[in-house]
Coordinates of N, CA, C and O in Angstrom, one line a residue:
X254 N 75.5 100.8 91.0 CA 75.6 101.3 89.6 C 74.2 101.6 89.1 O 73.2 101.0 89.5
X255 N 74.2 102.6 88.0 CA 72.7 102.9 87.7 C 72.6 102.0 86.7 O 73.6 101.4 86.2
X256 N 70.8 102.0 86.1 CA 71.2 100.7 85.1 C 71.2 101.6 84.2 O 71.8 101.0 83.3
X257 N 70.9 102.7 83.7 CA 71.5 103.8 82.5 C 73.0 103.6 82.1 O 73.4 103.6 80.9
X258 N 73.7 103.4 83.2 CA 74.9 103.3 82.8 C 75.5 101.6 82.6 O 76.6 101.3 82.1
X259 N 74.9 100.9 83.0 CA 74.7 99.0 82.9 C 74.8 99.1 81.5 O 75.5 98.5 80.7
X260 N 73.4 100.2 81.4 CA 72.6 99.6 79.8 C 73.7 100.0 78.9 O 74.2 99.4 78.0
X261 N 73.9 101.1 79.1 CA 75.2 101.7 78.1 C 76.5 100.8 78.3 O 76.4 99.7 77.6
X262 N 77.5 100.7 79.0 CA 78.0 99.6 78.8 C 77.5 98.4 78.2 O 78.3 97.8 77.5
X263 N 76.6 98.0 78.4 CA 76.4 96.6 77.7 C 76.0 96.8 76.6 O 76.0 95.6 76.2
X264 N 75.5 97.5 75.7 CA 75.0 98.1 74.2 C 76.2 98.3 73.5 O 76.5 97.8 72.4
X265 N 77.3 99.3 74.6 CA 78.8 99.2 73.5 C 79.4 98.3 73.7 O 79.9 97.9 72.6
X266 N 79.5 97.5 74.8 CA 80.4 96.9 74.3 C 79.9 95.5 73.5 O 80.7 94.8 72.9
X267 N 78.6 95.1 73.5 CA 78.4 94.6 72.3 C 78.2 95.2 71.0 O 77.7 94.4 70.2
X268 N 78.5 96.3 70.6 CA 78.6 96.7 69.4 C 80.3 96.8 69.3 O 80.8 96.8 68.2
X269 N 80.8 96.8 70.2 CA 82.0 96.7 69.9 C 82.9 95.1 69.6 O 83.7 94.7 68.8
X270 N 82.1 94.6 70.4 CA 82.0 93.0 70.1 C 81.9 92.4 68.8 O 82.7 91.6 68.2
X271 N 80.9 92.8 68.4 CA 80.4 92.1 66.9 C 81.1 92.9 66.2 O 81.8 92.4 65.4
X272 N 81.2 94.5 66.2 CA 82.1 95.0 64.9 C 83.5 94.0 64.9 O 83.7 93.2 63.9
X273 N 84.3 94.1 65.8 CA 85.3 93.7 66.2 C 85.4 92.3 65.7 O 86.4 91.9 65.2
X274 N 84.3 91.3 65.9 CA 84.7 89.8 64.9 C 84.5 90.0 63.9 O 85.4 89.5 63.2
X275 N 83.1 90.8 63.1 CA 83.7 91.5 61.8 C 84.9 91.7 60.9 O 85.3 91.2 59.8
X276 N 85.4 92.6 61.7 CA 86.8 93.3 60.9 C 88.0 92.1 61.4 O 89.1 92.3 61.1
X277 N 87.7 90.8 62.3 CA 88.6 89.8 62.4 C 88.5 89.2 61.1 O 89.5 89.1 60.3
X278 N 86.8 88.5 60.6 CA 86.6 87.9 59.9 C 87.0 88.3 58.7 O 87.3 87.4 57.8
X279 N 87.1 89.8 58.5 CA 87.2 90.8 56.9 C 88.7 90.5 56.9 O 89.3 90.2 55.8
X280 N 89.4 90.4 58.0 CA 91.1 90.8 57.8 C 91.6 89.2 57.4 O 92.8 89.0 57.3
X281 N 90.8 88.1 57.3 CA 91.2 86.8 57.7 C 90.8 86.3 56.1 O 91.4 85.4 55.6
X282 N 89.8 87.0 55.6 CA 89.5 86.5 54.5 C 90.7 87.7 53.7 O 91.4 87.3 52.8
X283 N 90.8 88.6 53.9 CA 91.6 89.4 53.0 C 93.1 88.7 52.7 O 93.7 88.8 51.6
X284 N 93.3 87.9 54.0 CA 95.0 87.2 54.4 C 94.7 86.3 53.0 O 95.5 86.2 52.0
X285 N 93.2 85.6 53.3 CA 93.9 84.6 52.3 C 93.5 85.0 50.7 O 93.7 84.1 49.9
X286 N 93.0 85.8 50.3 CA 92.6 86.1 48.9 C 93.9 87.3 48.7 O 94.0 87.9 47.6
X287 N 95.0 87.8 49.7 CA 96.5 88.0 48.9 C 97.4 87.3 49.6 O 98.4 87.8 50.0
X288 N 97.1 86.2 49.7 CA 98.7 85.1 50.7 C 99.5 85.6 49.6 O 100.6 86.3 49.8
X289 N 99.2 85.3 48.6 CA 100.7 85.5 47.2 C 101.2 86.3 47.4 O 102.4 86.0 47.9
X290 N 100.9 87.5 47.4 CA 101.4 89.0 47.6 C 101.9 89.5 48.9 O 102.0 90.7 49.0
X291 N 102.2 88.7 50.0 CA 103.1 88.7 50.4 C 102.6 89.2 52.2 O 103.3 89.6 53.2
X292 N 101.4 88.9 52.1 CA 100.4 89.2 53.0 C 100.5 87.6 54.0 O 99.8 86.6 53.7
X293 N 101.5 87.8 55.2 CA 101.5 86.6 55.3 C 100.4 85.9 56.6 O 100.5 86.0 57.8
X294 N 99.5 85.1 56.0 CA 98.3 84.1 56.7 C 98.7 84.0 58.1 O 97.9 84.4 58.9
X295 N 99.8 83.7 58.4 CA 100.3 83.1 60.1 C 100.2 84.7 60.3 O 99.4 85.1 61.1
X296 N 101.0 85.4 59.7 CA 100.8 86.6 61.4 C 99.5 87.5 61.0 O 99.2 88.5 61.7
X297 N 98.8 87.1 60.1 CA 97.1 87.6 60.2 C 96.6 86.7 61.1 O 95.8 87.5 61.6
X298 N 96.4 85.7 61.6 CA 95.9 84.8 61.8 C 96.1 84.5 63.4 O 95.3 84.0 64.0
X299 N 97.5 84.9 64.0 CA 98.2 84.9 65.0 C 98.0 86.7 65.2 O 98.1 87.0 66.4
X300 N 97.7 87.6 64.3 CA 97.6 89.0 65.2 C 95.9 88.8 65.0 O 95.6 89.8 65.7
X301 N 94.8 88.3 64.5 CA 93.6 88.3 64.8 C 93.4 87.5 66.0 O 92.7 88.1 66.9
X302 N 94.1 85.9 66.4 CA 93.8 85.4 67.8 C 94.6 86.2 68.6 O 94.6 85.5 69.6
X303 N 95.4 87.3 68.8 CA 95.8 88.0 70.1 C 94.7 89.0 70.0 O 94.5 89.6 71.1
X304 N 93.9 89.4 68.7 CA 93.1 90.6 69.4 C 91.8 90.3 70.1 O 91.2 90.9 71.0
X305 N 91.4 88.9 69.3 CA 90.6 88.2 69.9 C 90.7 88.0 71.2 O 89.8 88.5 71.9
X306 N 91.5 87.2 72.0 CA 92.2 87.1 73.5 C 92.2 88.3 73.8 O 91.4 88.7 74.6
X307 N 93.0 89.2 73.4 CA 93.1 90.5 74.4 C 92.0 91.6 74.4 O 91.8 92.4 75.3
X308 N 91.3 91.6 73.2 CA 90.2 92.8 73.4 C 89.0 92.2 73.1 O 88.0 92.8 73.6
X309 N 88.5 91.0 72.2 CA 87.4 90.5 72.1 C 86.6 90.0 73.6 O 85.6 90.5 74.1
X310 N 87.7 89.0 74.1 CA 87.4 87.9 74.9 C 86.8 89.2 76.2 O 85.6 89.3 76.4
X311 N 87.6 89.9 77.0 CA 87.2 90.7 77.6 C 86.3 92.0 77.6 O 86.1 92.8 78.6
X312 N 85.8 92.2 76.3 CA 84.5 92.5 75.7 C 83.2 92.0 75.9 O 82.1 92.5 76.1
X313 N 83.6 90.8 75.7 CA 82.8 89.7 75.7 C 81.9 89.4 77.5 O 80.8 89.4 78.1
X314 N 83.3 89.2 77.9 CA 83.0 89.6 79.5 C 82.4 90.7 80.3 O 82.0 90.5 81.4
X315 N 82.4 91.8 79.8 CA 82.0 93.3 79.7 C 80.5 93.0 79.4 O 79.7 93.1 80.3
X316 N 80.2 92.6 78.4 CA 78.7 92.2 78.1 C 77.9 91.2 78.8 O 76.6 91.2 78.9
X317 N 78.6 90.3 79.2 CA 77.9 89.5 80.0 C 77.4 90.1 81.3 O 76.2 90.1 81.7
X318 N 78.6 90.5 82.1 CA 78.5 91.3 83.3 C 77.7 92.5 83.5 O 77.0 92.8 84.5
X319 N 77.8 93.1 82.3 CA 76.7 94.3 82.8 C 74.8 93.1 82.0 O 73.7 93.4 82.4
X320 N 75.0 92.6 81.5 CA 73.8 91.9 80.7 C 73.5 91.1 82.2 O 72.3 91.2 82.5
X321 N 74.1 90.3 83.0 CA 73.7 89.6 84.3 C 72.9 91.1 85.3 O 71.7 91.2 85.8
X322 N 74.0 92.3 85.3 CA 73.8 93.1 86.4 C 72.1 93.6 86.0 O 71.1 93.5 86.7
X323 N 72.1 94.2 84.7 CA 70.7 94.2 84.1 C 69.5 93.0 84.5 O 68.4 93.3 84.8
X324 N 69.8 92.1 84.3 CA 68.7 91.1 84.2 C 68.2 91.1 85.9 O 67.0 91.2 86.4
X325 N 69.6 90.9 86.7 CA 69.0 90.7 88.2 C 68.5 92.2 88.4 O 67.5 92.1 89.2
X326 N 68.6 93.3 88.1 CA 68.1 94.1 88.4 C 66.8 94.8 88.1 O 66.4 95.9 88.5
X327 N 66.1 93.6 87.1 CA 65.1 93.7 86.3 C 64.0 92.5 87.2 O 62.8 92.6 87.1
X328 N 64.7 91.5 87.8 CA 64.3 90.4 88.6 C 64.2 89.0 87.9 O 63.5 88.1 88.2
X329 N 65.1 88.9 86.9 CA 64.6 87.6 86.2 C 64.2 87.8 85.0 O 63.9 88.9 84.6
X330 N 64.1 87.0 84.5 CA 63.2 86.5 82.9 C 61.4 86.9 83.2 O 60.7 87.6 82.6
X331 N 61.3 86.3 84.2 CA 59.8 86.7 84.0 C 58.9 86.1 83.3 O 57.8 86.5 83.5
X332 N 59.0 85.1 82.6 CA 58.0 84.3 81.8 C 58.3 85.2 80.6 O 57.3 85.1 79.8
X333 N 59.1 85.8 80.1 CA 58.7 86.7 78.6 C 60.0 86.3 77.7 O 61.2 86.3 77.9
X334 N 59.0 85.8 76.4 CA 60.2 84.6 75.6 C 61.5 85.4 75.0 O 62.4 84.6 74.6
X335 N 61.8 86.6 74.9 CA 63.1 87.3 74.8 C 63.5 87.4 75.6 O 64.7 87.4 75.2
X336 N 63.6 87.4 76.9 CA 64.5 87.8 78.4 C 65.2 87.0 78.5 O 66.4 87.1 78.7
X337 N 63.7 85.3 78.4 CA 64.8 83.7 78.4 C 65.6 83.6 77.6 O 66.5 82.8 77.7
X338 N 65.3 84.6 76.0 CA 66.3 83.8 74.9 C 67.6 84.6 75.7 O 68.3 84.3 76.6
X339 N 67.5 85.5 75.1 CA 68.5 86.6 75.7 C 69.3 86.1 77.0 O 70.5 86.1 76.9
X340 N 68.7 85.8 78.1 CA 68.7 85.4 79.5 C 69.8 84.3 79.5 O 71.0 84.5 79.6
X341 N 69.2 83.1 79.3 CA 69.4 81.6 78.9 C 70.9 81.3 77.3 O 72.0 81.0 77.2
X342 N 70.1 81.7 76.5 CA 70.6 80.9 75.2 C 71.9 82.3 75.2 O 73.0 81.8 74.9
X343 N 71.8 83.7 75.5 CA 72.9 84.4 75.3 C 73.9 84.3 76.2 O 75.1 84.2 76.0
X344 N 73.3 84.2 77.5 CA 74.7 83.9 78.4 C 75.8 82.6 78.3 O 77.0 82.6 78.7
X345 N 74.5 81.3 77.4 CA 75.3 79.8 77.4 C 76.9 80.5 76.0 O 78.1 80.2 75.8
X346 N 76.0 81.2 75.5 CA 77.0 81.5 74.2 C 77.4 82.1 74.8 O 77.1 81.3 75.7
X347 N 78.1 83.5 75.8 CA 79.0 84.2 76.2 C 80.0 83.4 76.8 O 81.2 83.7 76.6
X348 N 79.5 82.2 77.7 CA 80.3 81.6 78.3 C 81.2 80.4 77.2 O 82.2 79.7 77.4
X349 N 80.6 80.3 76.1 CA 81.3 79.3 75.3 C 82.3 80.2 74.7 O 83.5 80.0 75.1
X350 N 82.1 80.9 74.1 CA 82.7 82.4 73.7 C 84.1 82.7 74.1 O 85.2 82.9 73.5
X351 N 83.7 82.8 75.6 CA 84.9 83.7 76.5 C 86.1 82.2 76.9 O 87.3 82.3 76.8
X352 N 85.4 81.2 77.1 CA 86.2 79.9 77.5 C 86.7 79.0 76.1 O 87.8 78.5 76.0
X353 N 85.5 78.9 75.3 CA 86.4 78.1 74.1 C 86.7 78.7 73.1 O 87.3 77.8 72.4
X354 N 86.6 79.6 72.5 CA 87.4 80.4 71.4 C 88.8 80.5 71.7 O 89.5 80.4 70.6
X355 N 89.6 80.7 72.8 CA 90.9 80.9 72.8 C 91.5 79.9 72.7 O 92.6 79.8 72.2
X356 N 90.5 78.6 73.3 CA 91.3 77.2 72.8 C 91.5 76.5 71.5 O 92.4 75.8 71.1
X357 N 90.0 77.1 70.9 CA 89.9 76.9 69.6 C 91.3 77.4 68.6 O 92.1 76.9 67.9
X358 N 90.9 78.8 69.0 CA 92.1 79.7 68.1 C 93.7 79.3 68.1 O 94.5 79.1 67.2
X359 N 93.8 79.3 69.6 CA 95.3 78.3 69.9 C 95.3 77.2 69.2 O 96.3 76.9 68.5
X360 N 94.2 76.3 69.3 CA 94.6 75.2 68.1 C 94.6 75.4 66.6 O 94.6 74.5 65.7
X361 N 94.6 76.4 66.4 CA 94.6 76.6 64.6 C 95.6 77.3 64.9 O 96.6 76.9 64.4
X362 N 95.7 78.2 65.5 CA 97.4 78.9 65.3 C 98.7 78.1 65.5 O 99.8 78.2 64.9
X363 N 98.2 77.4 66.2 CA 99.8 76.0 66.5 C 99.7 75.3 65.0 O 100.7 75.4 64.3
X364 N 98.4 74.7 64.6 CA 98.2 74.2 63.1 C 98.9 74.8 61.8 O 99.8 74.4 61.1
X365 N 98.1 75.9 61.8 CA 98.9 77.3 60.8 C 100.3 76.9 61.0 O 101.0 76.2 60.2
X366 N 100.7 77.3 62.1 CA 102.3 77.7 62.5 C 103.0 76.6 62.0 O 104.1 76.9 61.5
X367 N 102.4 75.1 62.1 CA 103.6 74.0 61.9 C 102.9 73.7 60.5 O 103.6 72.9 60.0
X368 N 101.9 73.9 59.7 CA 102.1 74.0 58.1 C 103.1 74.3 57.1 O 103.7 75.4 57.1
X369 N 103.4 73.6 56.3 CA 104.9 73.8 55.7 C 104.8 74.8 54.6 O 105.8 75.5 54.2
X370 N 102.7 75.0 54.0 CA 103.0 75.8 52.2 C 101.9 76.5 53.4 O 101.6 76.1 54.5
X371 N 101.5 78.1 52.5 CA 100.5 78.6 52.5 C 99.2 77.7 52.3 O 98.2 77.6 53.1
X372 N 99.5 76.9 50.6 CA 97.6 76.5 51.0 C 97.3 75.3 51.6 O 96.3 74.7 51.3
X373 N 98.6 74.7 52.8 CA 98.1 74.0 53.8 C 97.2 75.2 54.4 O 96.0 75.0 54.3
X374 N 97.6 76.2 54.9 CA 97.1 76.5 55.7 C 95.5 77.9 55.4 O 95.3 78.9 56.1
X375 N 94.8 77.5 54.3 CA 93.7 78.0 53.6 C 92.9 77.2 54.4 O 92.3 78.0 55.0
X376 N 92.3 75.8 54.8 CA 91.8 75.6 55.4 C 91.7 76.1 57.0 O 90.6 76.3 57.6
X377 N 92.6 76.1 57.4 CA 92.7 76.5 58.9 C 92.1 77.8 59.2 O 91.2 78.0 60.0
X378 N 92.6 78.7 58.3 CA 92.2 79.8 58.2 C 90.5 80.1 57.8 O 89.8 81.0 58.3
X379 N 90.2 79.3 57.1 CA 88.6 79.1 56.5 C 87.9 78.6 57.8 O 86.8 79.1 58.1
X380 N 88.4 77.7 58.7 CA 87.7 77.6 59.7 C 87.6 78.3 61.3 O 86.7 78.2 62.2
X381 N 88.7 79.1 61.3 CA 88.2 80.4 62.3 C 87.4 81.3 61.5 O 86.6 81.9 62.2
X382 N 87.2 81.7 59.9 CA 86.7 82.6 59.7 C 85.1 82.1 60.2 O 84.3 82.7 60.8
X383 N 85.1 80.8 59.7 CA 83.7 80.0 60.0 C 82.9 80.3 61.4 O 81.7 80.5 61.4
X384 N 83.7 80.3 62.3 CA 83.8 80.2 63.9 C 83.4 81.6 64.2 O 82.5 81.8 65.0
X385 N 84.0 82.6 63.6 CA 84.0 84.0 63.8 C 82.2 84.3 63.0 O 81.3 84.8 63.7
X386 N 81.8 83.9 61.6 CA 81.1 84.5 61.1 C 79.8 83.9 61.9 O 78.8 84.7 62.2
X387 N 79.8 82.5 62.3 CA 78.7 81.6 63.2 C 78.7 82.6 64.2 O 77.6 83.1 64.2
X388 N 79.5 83.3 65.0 CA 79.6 84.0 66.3 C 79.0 85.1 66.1 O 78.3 85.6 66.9
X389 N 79.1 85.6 64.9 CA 78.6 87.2 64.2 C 76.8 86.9 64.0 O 76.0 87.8 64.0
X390 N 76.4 85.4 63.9 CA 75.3 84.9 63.5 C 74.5 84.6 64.6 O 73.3 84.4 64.7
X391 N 75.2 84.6 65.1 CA 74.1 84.0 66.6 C 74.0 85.1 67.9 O 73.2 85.1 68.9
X392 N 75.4 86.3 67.4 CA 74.6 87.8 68.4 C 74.1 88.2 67.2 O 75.1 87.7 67.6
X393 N 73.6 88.5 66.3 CA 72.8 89.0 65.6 C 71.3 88.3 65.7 O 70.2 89.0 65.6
X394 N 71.4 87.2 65.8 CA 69.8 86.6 66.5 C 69.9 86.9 67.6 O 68.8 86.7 68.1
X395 N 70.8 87.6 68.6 CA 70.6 87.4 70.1 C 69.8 89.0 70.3 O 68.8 89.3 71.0
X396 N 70.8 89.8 69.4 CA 70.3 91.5 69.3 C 68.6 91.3 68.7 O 67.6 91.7 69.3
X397 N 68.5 90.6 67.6 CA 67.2 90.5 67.0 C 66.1 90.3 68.0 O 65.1 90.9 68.2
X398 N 66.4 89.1 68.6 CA 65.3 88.9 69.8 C 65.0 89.7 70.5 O 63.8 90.0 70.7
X399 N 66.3 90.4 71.2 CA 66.2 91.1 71.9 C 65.3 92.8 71.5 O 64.4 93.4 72.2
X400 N 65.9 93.0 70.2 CA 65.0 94.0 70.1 C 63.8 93.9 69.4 O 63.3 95.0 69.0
X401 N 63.2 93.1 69.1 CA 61.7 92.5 69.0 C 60.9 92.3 69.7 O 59.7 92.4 69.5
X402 N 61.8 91.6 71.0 CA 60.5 91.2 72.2 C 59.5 90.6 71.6 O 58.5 91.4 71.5
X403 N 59.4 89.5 71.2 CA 58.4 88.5 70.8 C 58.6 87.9 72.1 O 58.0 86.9 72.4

C-alpha cells in the first residue's frame, strides 16, 4: 500500500471518528433535555451504542491500522516526543476504545433498559455522554500533538 493512501485513510477515518462521537454526544444530550416530549432516552441511547459498535468501533480500528502501517513504515518513533505520544499513548487509547467502550455502553444500556422512570435514567445517560466527550478530549490532544510536533 502507498503511504499517500495509509495517510488518507487514517486522517478520514479519524475525522470521521471524532465527528461521529460528537453527533453521539449532541444526540444524547438532546435525548435528555426533551425526554418529556416524547423523545425516548432508551432508544437514543440503545441506537447511539449500536452506532457506536457498528460504525465507531470499526473506525476506530481503521485508524489504528493504517496509524501502525504508517508508523512501521516510517521506522518507529525515533526519539521524537509526538511520534511516542501519538505512537504510545494513542494506540493504548485505541485499544481501550475499540475493547472497552462496547462493554461499557452494554452496561448502561442493560442499566437504562431495567430503569423504571426516565429520571432514573438521566444519570446513565450523563455518563456515556461523559465517556464519549473524555474520548472527543483525548483525540483532540492526540490530533494536537500530532500536528505540533513538539
Amino acid at each position: 500500500m502507498d503511504y499517500r493512501i495509509a495517510l488518507f485513510i487514517h486522517v478520514l477515518s479519524m475525522a470521521a471518528w471524532f465527528g461521529g462521537l460528537a453527533v453521539m454526544a449532541v444526540w444524547l444530550r438532546k435525548a435528555i433535555a426533551n425526554h418529556e416530549s416524547g423523545i425516548s432516552m432508551t432508544k437514543s441511547l440503545q441506537f447511539v451504542h449500536n452506532l457506536n459498535v457498528r460504525m465507531m468501533v470499526p473506525t476506530a480500528l481503521l485508524v489504528l491500522l493504517a496509524g501502525l502501517y504508517l508508523l512501521f513504515g516510517q521506522g518507529g518513533a525515533g526519539g521524537q516526543t509526538w511520534l511516542l505520544i501519538k505512537e504510545r499513548f494513542g494506540t493504548l487509547f485505541l485499544l481501550v476504545y475499540i475493547i472497552g467502550l462496547p462493554i461499557f455502553g452494554g452496561k448502561i444500556l442493560k442499566s437504562a433498559q431495567a430503569a423504571s422512570d426516565a429520571n432514573a435514567m438521566v444519570p446513565l445517560v450523563k455518563r456515556y455522554i461523559l465517556v464519549l466527550n473524555v474520548s472527543l478530549l483525548i483525540i483532540a490532544f492526540i490530533l494536537l500533538t500530532a500536528t505540533i510536533r513538539f
